[in-house]
Amino acid sequence: MVDLKSKTAKYIGQFIILLLGFFLDGSLKSTFTNLNKPSFQVSLQILLLLLVIMVLHDQKEDNHLFWYSLILGVLYDSYYSRIFGLYSTILPLTVIVVQTVQSYIPESFVFEWSMYFIVLTISMLYLYIIGVFLNLALVDMTRFITDWLGPTLLVNSIIFLVLYFPMTKLINWLWQ
Amino acid sequence: MRNFFSNKKLIIFMVVIIVIISTITASLTFSKRRSQPAFIHQAGNDGLGIIGNVVALPINGVRNIGDNFSNLFDTYQENRRLKAHLDDLAQTKAQISALKKENQDLKRQVKLNKTLTDYHQITASVISRSPNNWQNYLIINKGALSGVKKDMPVMSGSGLVGRVVEVNQTNSKVGLISTDKSLSNKFAVEVTKNSGNDTSGIIDRYDKDDNLLVMTNVASADKVKTGQKVITSGLGGLTPRGLYVGKVVKIKKDDYGLVSSIYVKPATDLNNFTIVTVISRDVEHG
């Protein structure tokens, strides 16, 4: 019988959960076509969501989540976008920022959701700015807010609501 | 001022920013130039593609069940409508096969092996889609091993949807024509008319508000009417001739009345894909 609460099991388990988020981002977006309407473009960020929850519930013993986020960020860029430096910047920065403010955030749904909300807004803005800078995103700021940012925040918040309680239960049961 | 530069964190911050910007620009430049990504990049993508396939399987299964239910309700209406088309279709099919045979014979007579209209299809299913909103890439489960090459056109249902932008060994990325500007080389298309010369032009951009493709560089749009069919013209790149793009819905002249753009309604829904077809032209590109 494998000891699920051992340290190795924790490292492997966390990586598998994050990897699942990695693939769900893309395959859910391709499956649910309502997420791709021109005026309602949702960018699913389940990997980011899982990462925020995981960092907030992690005992700060070592920095393995940072390295996970860096590896997954590079893979994310390679697999989904072929431009390196989008998610390979966002994910590690998220881990650093969340780890810095972790001690100020009480363990409750509302606070953790606000944390995710802020991180998500900043990363969407970052992606948009890079897109404009590279002349690839030809959408003006108002359209960006109403058509991209709004729906993205809405849908991802709903997913947060659905995933938060099972995920925290699982993490607290296994690794605390 | 000395204090400013002795701040270690600031220097690290600046170095990180420089590294990020240079990686972004370098990867963009190299990905445009290369026909296939570097070996390690490809190997990573292939590995991820295999796992992605496994993850996509149950999700697509659930979706198929949902689709089956919704199809069930439309069946009766659809059946009636299709029956009306059926007789016509059989006649057209017979005619096409006769014409094809005749065409082959004639080609043999003039010793013409392959023309721009000859192509074969590679069918692939969509595993995933890029979460980033300004990169509408589809990831499909066929790659260089199945003969997919960069810049090949991709169809879904009866219409053109995009172009292959990156090829790995077992999967590849498809850029959609609805993405604003990602396709650096545009599609050469023409409007087919019953009489007279065809009007050729280029698909330039996608009108997001009305979901229409905009065809520009049109020499003269005099005899173009709404409802006429738009097909690829096979000029340039790897696109064969005769892929159906859509129908003309409106013609718009610029302020001086000289240059006109033709608005084309795409033949397929540019959002809903499960299966796509990569088109491989039989003629070497010239």
Short mmCIF file of C-alpha atoms in Angstrom, two decimals, chain A residues 67-171:
data_model
loop_
_atom_site.label_atom_id
_atom_site.label_comp_id
_atom_site.label_asym_id
_atom_site.label_seq_id
_atom_site.Cartn_x
_atom_site.Cartn_y
_atom_site.Cartn_z
CA TRP A 67 9.82 25.06 -10.12
CA TYR A 68 6.62 23.23 -11.03
CA SER A 69 5.09 26.49 -12.21
CA LEU A 70 8.16 27.33 -14.26
CA ILE A 71 8.23 23.89 -15.93
CA LEU A 72 4.49 23.89 -16.59
CA GLY A 73 4.65 27.47 -17.86
CA VAL A 74 7.28 26.58 -20.45
CA LEU A 75 5.31 23.47 -21.48
CA TYR A 76 2.12 25.54 -21.67
CA ASP A 77 3.72 28.00 -24.05
CA SER A 78 5.24 25.23 -26.13
CA TYR A 79 2.02 23.23 -26.39
CA TYR A 80 -0.58 25.94 -26.75
CA SER A 81 0.97 29.06 -28.16
CA ARG A 82 4.49 28.58 -29.63
CA ILE A 83 5.51 31.98 -28.21
CA PHE A 84 7.68 31.46 -25.13
CA GLY A 85 7.33 33.97 -22.36
CA LEU A 86 3.58 34.25 -21.91
CA TYR A 87 2.63 31.62 -19.36
CA SER A 88 6.23 30.87 -18.49
CA THR A 89 6.19 34.38 -16.98
CA ILE A 90 2.68 34.40 -15.53
CA LEU A 91 2.79 31.13 -13.61
CA PRO A 92 6.09 31.57 -11.73
CA LEU A 93 5.27 35.23 -10.97
CA THR A 94 1.90 34.13 -9.61
CA VAL A 95 3.60 31.69 -7.26
CA ILE A 96 6.04 34.37 -6.05
CA VAL A 97 3.30 36.96 -5.51
CA VAL A 98 0.91 34.58 -3.78
CA GLN A 99 3.68 33.25 -1.53
CA THR A 100 4.56 36.81 -0.54
CA VAL A 101 1.04 37.75 0.50
CA GLN A 102 0.10 34.30 1.80
CA SER A 103 0.48 35.20 5.47
CA TYR A 104 -2.00 38.07 5.16
CA ILE A 105 -4.76 36.01 3.62
CA PRO A 106 -7.10 34.16 5.97
CA GLU A 107 -8.16 30.70 4.92
CA SER A 108 -11.62 31.43 3.62
CA PHE A 109 -13.39 31.19 0.30
CA VAL A 110 -13.92 34.91 -0.25
CA PHE A 111 -10.33 35.94 0.39
CA GLU A 112 -8.85 33.20 -1.72
CA TRP A 113 -11.30 33.90 -4.50
CA SER A 114 -10.32 37.60 -4.46
CA MET A 115 -6.68 36.57 -4.67
CA TYR A 116 -7.42 34.44 -7.72
CA PHE A 117 -9.55 37.22 -9.21
CA ILE A 118 -6.72 39.73 -8.94
CA VAL A 119 -4.10 37.33 -10.28
CA LEU A 120 -6.37 36.40 -13.18
CA THR A 121 -7.08 40.03 -14.07
CA ILE A 122 -3.39 40.89 -14.05
CA SER A 123 -2.45 37.89 -16.18
CA MET A 124 -5.19 38.62 -18.73
CA LEU A 125 -3.97 42.22 -18.93
CA TYR A 126 -0.40 40.99 -19.36
CA LEU A 127 -1.43 38.67 -22.21
CA TYR A 128 -3.41 41.46 -23.85
CA ILE A 129 -0.56 43.94 -23.62
CA ILE A 130 1.89 41.43 -25.12
CA GLY A 131 -0.64 40.71 -27.88
CA VAL A 132 -1.00 44.40 -28.71
CA PHE A 133 2.74 44.88 -28.50
CA LEU A 134 3.32 42.07 -31.02
CA ASN A 135 0.48 43.34 -33.18
CA LEU A 136 -1.38 40.04 -32.84
CA ALA A 137 -4.38 41.11 -30.76
CA LEU A 138 -6.25 43.66 -32.84
CA VAL A 139 -8.94 44.45 -30.31
CA ASP A 140 -9.21 47.81 -28.62
CA MET A 141 -9.31 48.24 -24.87
CA THR A 142 -13.08 48.54 -24.50
CA ARG A 143 -13.72 45.41 -26.57
CA PHE A 144 -11.03 43.64 -24.57
CA ILE A 145 -12.78 44.42 -21.29
CA THR A 146 -16.30 43.56 -22.41
CA ASP A 147 -15.63 40.62 -24.72
CA TRP A 148 -12.57 38.95 -23.21
CA LEU A 149 -11.87 40.02 -19.65
CA GLY A 150 -15.46 40.09 -18.39
CA PRO A 151 -16.48 36.61 -19.60
CA THR A 152 -13.13 35.17 -18.53
CA LEU A 153 -13.49 36.47 -14.99
CA LEU A 154 -17.10 35.32 -14.82
CA VAL A 155 -16.60 31.77 -16.01
CA ASN A 156 -13.39 31.24 -14.10
CA SER A 157 -15.00 32.50 -10.90
CA ILE A 158 -17.79 29.96 -11.36
CA ILE A 159 -15.20 27.23 -11.86
CA PHE A 160 -13.45 28.46 -8.73
CA LEU A 161 -16.69 28.13 -6.81
CA VAL A 162 -17.12 24.57 -8.04
CA LEU A 163 -13.53 23.45 -7.51
CA TYR A 164 -12.62 25.32 -4.32
CA PHE A 165 -14.26 23.11 -1.69
CA PRO A 166 -13.29 19.69 -3.10
CA MET A 167 -9.75 20.88 -3.80
CA THR A 168 -9.14 22.35 -0.35
CA LYS A 169 -10.67 19.27 1.29
CA LEU A 170 -8.37 17.05 -0.72
CA ILE A 171 -5.26 19.14 -0.05
#
